[in-house]
Coordinates of C-alpha atoms in Angstrom, one line a residue:
X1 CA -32.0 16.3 14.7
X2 CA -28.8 17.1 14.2
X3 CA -25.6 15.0 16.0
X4 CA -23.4 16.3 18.4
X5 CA -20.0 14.9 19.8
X6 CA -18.5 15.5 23.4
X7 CA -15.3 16.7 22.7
X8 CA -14.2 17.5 26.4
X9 CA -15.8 16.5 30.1
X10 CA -14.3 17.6 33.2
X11 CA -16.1 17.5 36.9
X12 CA -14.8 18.8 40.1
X13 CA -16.2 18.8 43.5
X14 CA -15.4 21.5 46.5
X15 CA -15.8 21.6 50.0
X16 CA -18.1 24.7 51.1
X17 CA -16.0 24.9 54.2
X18 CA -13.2 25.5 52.5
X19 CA -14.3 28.1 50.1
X20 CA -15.9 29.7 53.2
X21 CA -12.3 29.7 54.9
X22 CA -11.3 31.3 51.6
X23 CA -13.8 34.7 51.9
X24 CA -13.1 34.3 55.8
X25 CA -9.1 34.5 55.2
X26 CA -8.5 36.5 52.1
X27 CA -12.3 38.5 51.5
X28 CA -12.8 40.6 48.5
X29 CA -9.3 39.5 47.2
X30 CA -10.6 36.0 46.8
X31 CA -14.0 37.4 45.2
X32 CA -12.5 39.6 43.3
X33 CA -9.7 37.2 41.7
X34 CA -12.0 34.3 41.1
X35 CA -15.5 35.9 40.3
X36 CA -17.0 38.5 38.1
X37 CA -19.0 41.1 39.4
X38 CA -22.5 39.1 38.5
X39 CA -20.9 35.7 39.9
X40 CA -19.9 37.5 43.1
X41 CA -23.9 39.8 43.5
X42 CA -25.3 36.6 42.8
X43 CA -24.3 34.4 45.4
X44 CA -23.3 37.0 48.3
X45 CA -27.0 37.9 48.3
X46 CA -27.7 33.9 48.9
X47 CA -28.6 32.9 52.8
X48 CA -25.7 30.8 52.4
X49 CA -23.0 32.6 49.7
X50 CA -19.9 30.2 50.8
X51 CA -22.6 27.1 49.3
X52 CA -22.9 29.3 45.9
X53 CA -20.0 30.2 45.5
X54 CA -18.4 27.2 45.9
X55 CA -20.4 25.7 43.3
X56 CA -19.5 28.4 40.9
X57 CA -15.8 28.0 41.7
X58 CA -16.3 23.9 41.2
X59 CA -18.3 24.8 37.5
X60 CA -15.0 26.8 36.8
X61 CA -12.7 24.0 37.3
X62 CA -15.1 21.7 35.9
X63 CA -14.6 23.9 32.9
X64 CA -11.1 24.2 32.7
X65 CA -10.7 20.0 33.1
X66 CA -13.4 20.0 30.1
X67 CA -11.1 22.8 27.8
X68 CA -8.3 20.6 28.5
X69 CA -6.3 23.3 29.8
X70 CA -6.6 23.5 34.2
X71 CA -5.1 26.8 35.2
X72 CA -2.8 27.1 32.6
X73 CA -2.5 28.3 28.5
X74 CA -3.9 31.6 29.5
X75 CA -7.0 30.5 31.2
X76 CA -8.2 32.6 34.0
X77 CA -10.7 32.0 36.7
X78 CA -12.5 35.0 35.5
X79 CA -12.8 33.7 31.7
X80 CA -15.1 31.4 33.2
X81 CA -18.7 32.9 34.2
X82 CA -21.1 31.2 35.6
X83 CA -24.7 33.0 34.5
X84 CA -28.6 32.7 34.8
X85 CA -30.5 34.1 31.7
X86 CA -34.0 33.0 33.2
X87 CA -33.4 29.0 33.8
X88 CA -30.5 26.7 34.5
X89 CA -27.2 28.0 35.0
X90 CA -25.1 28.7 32.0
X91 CA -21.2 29.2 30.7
X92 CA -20.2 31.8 29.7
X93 CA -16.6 32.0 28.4
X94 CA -14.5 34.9 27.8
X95 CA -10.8 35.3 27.0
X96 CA -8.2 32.5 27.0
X97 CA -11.5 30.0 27.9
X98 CA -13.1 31.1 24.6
X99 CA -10.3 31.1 22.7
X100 CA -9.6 27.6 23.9
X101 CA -13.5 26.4 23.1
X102 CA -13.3 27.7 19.6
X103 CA -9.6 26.2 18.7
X104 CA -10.9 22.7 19.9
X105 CA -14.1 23.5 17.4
X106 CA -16.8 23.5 20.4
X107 CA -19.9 24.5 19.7
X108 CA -22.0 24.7 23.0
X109 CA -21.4 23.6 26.7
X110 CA -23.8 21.8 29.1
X111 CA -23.4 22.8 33.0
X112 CA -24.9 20.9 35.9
X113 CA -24.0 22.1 39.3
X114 CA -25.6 21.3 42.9
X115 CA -24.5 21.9 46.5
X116 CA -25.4 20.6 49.9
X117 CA -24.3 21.8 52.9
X118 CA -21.0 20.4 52.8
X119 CA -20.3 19.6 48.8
X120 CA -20.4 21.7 45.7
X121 CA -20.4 19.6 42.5
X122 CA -20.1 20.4 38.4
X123 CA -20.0 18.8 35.8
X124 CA -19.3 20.6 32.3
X125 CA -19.5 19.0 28.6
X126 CA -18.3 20.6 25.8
X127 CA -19.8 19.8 22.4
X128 CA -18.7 19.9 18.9
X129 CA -20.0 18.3 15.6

């Protein structure tokens, strides 16, 4: 078995109200600037999309903490993708996130997300050797 090292850990939580007031306020031009296309079919065809998407927006920030970079060094909140090939949620990183990942030498990223009614939480490591 080979070793792995965390080289970066971030977590975030998010109020599903507040993402809700979001989508209620500013609509397809929050979707849109936040979420990718599969991010956004995914969770507006959940009962519930504001719990969704709120943990997809908490996995992003998660993400960003964990790259070391917030919203900044040419991160966007699309170069972080929530996905589901078949099991647990994944990351997917594209852009200024996956430039990021390779420069700190990453070489895969564990996601854990959950929501209740009122919370989102994520947690994301990043792992190197």
């Amino acid at each position: 078995m080979s070793r792995c090292t965390v080289i970066g850990i971030g977590i975030d939580i998010e109020e599903v109200a507040r993402v809700r007031d979001l989508v209620a306020r500013y609509g397809d031009r929050f979707i849109t600037r936040l979420f990718t296309d599969g991010e956004a079919d995914y969770c507006l065809r959940r009962r519930v999309p504001a719990q969704h998407l709120a943990a997809r927006f908490s996995a992003k920030e998660a993400a960003m903490k964990a790259l070391g970079t917030g919203r900044s060094q040419g991160v966007l909140w699309r170069d972080v993708e929530v996905v589901r090939r078949g099991g647990p949620p994944q990351l997917a990183l594209h852009g200024g996130a996956r430039r990021r990942f390779d420069a700190l030498g990453a070489t895969g990223a564990l996601l854990t997300m959950t929501h209740s009614r009122n919370l989102a939480i994520a947690q994301v490591a990043l792992l190197g050797r």
